[in-house]
mmCIF file of C-alpha atoms in Angstrom:
data_model
loop_
_atom_site.group_PDB
_atom_site.id
_atom_site.type_symbol
_atom_site.label_atom_id
_atom_site.label_comp_id
_atom_site.label_asym_id
_atom_site.label_seq_id
_atom_site.Cartn_x
_atom_site.Cartn_y
_atom_site.Cartn_z
ATOM 1 C CA MET S 1 10.673 -2.300 -12.448
ATOM 2 C CA GLU S 2 8.190 -4.541 -13.154
ATOM 3 C CA THR S 3 5.363 -3.666 -15.370
ATOM 4 C CA LEU S 4 1.804 -5.935 -14.529
ATOM 5 C CA SER S 5 -0.646 -5.968 -16.742
ATOM 6 C CA TYR S 6 -4.560 -6.916 -16.506
ATOM 7 C CA GLU S 7 -7.844 -7.534 -18.213
ATOM 8 C CA THR S 8 -11.343 -8.238 -18.673
ATOM 9 C CA VAL S 9 -14.361 -8.827 -20.974
ATOM 10 C CA ILE S 10 -17.014 -6.278 -19.274
ATOM 11 C CA ASP S 11 -20.842 -7.263 -20.347
ATOM 12 C CA ALA S 12 -21.612 -3.430 -20.611
ATOM 13 C CA PRO S 13 -20.521 -0.359 -23.097
ATOM 14 C CA LEU S 14 -17.779 2.374 -22.806
ATOM 15 C CA GLN S 15 -18.929 4.898 -20.848
ATOM 16 C CA LYS S 16 -20.624 3.176 -18.649
ATOM 17 C CA VAL S 17 -17.389 1.237 -17.481
ATOM 18 C CA TRP S 18 -15.493 4.581 -17.906
ATOM 19 C CA ASP S 19 -17.894 6.395 -15.865
ATOM 20 C CA ILE S 20 -17.236 3.658 -12.995
ATOM 21 C CA LEU S 21 -13.960 3.327 -12.774
ATOM 22 C CA TRP S 22 -13.891 7.744 -12.330
ATOM 23 C CA SER S 23 -16.573 8.594 -10.278
ATOM 24 C CA PRO S 24 -16.130 9.615 -6.968
ATOM 25 C CA GLU S 25 -19.389 7.040 -5.896
ATOM 26 C CA THR S 26 -17.365 4.221 -7.286
ATOM 27 C CA TYR S 27 -13.623 4.851 -7.714
ATOM 28 C CA SER S 28 -13.315 4.094 -4.133
ATOM 29 C CA GLN S 29 -15.252 0.908 -4.271
ATOM 30 C CA TRP S 30 -12.867 -0.914 -6.874
ATOM 31 C CA THR S 31 -9.990 0.744 -5.480
ATOM 32 C CA GLN S 32 -10.856 -0.352 -1.980
ATOM 33 C CA TYR S 33 -8.304 -3.003 -2.027
ATOM 34 C CA PHE S 34 -5.205 -0.869 -2.500
ATOM 35 C CA GLY S 35 -6.259 0.392 0.538
ATOM 36 C CA THR S 36 -8.422 2.270 2.791
ATOM 37 C CA GLY S 37 -10.462 5.140 1.538
ATOM 38 C CA SER S 38 -8.894 5.190 -1.682
ATOM 39 C CA ILE S 39 -10.054 9.022 -3.442
ATOM 40 C CA MET S 40 -8.693 10.609 -6.706
ATOM 41 C CA LYS S 41 -8.376 13.935 -7.209
ATOM 42 C CA SER S 42 -8.014 15.362 -11.073
ATOM 43 C CA ASP S 43 -8.028 18.583 -12.474
ATOM 44 C CA TRP S 44 -8.850 15.776 -15.602
ATOM 45 C CA LYS S 45 -6.281 18.166 -17.698
ATOM 46 C CA VAL S 46 -3.171 16.636 -19.675
ATOM 47 C CA GLY S 47 -0.126 17.821 -17.751
ATOM 48 C CA GLY S 48 -2.373 18.982 -15.401
ATOM 49 C CA THR S 49 -2.551 17.159 -11.280
ATOM 50 C CA THR S 50 -4.520 14.219 -10.097
ATOM 51 C CA TYR S 51 -3.872 12.514 -6.463
ATOM 52 C CA PHE S 52 -4.877 9.200 -5.217
ATOM 53 C CA LEU S 53 -5.626 9.359 -1.812
ATOM 54 C CA ASN S 54 -6.261 7.351 1.328
ATOM 55 C CA HIS S 55 -8.435 8.423 3.992
ATOM 56 C CA LYS S 56 -5.477 9.946 5.293
ATOM 57 C CA GLY S 57 -4.956 12.615 2.412
ATOM 58 C CA GLU S 58 -1.596 10.862 2.023
ATOM 59 C CA GLY S 59 -0.790 8.966 -1.596
ATOM 60 C CA ILE S 60 0.576 9.700 -5.206
ATOM 61 C CA VAL S 61 0.908 12.891 -7.245
ATOM 62 C CA SER S 62 0.076 12.059 -10.641
ATOM 63 C CA THR S 63 -0.143 14.270 -14.435
ATOM 64 C CA ILE S 64 -2.242 12.558 -17.060
ATOM 65 C CA ASP S 65 0.242 12.211 -20.083
ATOM 66 C CA SER S 66 -2.403 11.118 -22.294
ATOM 67 C CA LEU S 67 -6.752 11.185 -22.319
ATOM 68 C CA ASP S 68 -9.399 10.298 -24.771
ATOM 69 C CA GLU S 69 -12.670 10.055 -22.685
ATOM 70 C CA PRO S 70 -13.591 6.813 -23.308
ATOM 71 C CA ASN S 71 -11.135 4.933 -24.961
ATOM 72 C CA GLN S 72 -8.017 5.182 -22.797
ATOM 73 C CA ILE S 73 -6.025 7.246 -19.804
ATOM 74 C CA VAL S 74 -2.183 7.049 -18.752
ATOM 75 C CA PHE S 75 -1.045 8.591 -15.784
ATOM 76 C CA LYS S 76 2.113 9.678 -15.020
ATOM 77 C CA HIS S 77 3.090 9.300 -11.283
ATOM 78 C CA LEU S 78 5.635 11.942 -10.154
ATOM 79 C CA GLY S 79 5.681 11.777 -6.370
ATOM 80 C CA LEU S 80 4.415 11.111 -2.773
ATOM 81 C CA ILE S 81 1.786 13.481 -0.842
ATOM 82 C CA LYS S 82 2.367 12.703 3.058
ATOM 83 C CA ASP S 83 1.046 15.656 5.639
ATOM 84 C CA GLY S 84 0.023 18.214 3.796
ATOM 85 C CA THR S 85 4.015 17.758 1.284
ATOM 86 C CA GLU S 86 4.099 17.348 -1.858
ATOM 87 C CA ASP S 87 7.237 15.246 -2.547
ATOM 88 C CA THR S 88 8.972 15.300 -6.210
ATOM 89 C CA GLN S 89 12.683 15.353 -5.148
ATOM 90 C CA SER S 90 13.656 12.980 -3.257
ATOM 91 C CA LYS S 91 15.923 10.093 -3.744
ATOM 92 C CA GLU S 92 13.284 7.426 -2.791
ATOM 93 C CA VAL S 93 10.497 9.278 -4.731
ATOM 94 C CA MET S 94 13.223 9.670 -8.271
ATOM 95 C CA GLU S 95 13.446 6.119 -8.361
ATOM 96 C CA TRP S 96 9.706 5.427 -9.444
ATOM 97 C CA SER S 97 9.211 9.182 -10.274
ATOM 98 C CA GLY S 98 7.438 8.895 -14.151
ATOM 99 C CA TYR S 99 6.177 5.836 -14.109
ATOM 100 C CA SER S 100 2.887 4.624 -15.562
ATOM 101 C CA GLU S 101 -0.630 3.493 -15.492
ATOM 102 C CA LYS S 102 -2.516 2.585 -18.003
ATOM 103 C CA TYR S 103 -6.439 1.960 -19.058
ATOM 104 C CA PHE S 104 -7.198 1.024 -22.116
ATOM 105 C CA LEU S 105 -11.070 0.500 -23.075
ATOM 106 C CA ILE S 106 -11.812 -1.633 -26.422
ATOM 107 C CA ASP S 107 -15.452 -2.038 -27.603
ATOM 108 C CA PHE S 108 -15.804 -5.542 -28.243
ATOM 109 C CA ASP S 109 -18.907 -6.107 -30.126
ATOM 110 C CA GLY S 110 -20.940 -4.086 -27.293
ATOM 111 C CA LYS S 111 -18.732 -5.895 -24.258
ATOM 112 C CA THR S 112 -16.066 -3.611 -23.219
ATOM 113 C CA LYS S 113 -12.294 -5.565 -22.771
ATOM 114 C CA LEU S 114 -10.346 -3.750 -20.098
ATOM 115 C CA HIS S 115 -6.909 -3.458 -20.221
ATOM 116 C CA THR S 116 -4.142 -1.828 -17.386
ATOM 117 C CA GLU S 117 -0.927 -1.217 -17.228
ATOM 118 C CA ILE S 118 0.904 -0.208 -14.211
ATOM 119 C CA GLN S 119 4.870 -0.036 -13.961
ATOM 120 C CA THR S 120 6.465 -0.766 -10.119
ATOM 121 C CA GLU S 121 8.760 -1.955 -8.088
ATOM 122 C CA LYS S 122 9.078 -5.666 -7.573
ATOM 123 C CA GLU S 123 8.218 -5.403 -3.569
ATOM 124 C CA TRP S 124 4.765 -3.589 -4.605
ATOM 125 C CA GLU S 125 3.685 -6.596 -7.138
ATOM 126 C CA ASP S 126 1.808 -9.033 -4.651
ATOM 127 C CA HIS S 127 -0.366 -5.510 -3.972
ATOM 128 C CA MET S 128 -0.993 -4.178 -6.917
ATOM 129 C CA ASN S 129 -2.077 -8.105 -8.029
ATOM 130 C CA THR S 130 -4.189 -8.405 -5.602
ATOM 131 C CA GLY S 131 -5.720 -4.842 -5.759
ATOM 132 C CA PHE S 132 -6.503 -5.036 -9.595
ATOM 133 C CA THR S 133 -7.045 -8.579 -9.358
ATOM 134 C CA LYS S 134 -10.447 -7.843 -6.673
ATOM 135 C CA GLY S 135 -10.238 -4.175 -7.833
ATOM 136 C CA LEU S 136 -11.627 -5.281 -11.453
ATOM 137 C CA MET S 137 -13.790 -7.825 -10.342
ATOM 138 C CA VAL S 138 -15.965 -5.184 -8.505
ATOM 139 C CA VAL S 139 -15.935 -2.492 -11.819
ATOM 140 C CA LYS S 140 -16.955 -5.614 -13.708
ATOM 141 C CA SER S 141 -19.995 -5.944 -11.342
ATOM 142 C CA LEU S 142 -20.494 -2.796 -10.861
ATOM 143 C CA ALA S 143 -21.189 -2.227 -14.829
ATOM 144 C CA GLU S 144 -22.693 -5.380 -14.803
ATOM 145 C CA GLY S 145 -25.216 -4.867 -12.474
ATOM 146 C CA VAL S 146 -24.393 -8.556 -11.035
ATOM 147 C CA ASN S 147 -24.331 -8.423 -6.737
ATOM 148 C CA LEU S 148 -20.851 -9.660 -5.680
ATOM 149 C CA THR S 149 -22.224 -11.744 -2.828
ATOM 150 C CA SER S 150 -24.731 -13.650 -5.175
ATOM 151 C CA VAL S 151 -21.802 -15.097 -6.964
#
C-alpha cells in the first residue's frame, strides 16, 4: 500500500472549495482525469453508502468514515460495483478494502489550503498522481474563477 498526498492553496473560502469538490455540477469536471464520466452518489451519512462511478455505473463502493463540512471528509473504500453488482468480499477486493481517501480544508487567512491523502496500490500510483495533480488544478481554477485554457 502507498499513501499519496497532494496540497494546493486556493484563493477562495472553505465553503466555496467544498461546494466545488462535491457539487454534482463540478465534481465531474475535476475528476475527469480519473476516467470517463466520473460521478459521485452519496447519502452524506457517516457509515452510509457512497459510490464513485464511471459513465457505465461501475466503480468503487465506499462509506464516509468522518465528516465535518466544510473542514474535512474521510471516505473508506469497501469494494467494487460492476455490472450492477457490489463486490465487497472477493479476494481481490479484500486486498485493499478499508483504504482511505481524505480531504482536509484549512482556512489560511481567507484562502483555503486543500490537502488530500489517498491510500492505493503501487500499480495505481501514476493514475492517482495524474488525477489529483490535474484535478486539483481544476478545483483551484473553478474556485478562483480562472479559465485554465488562458493560463
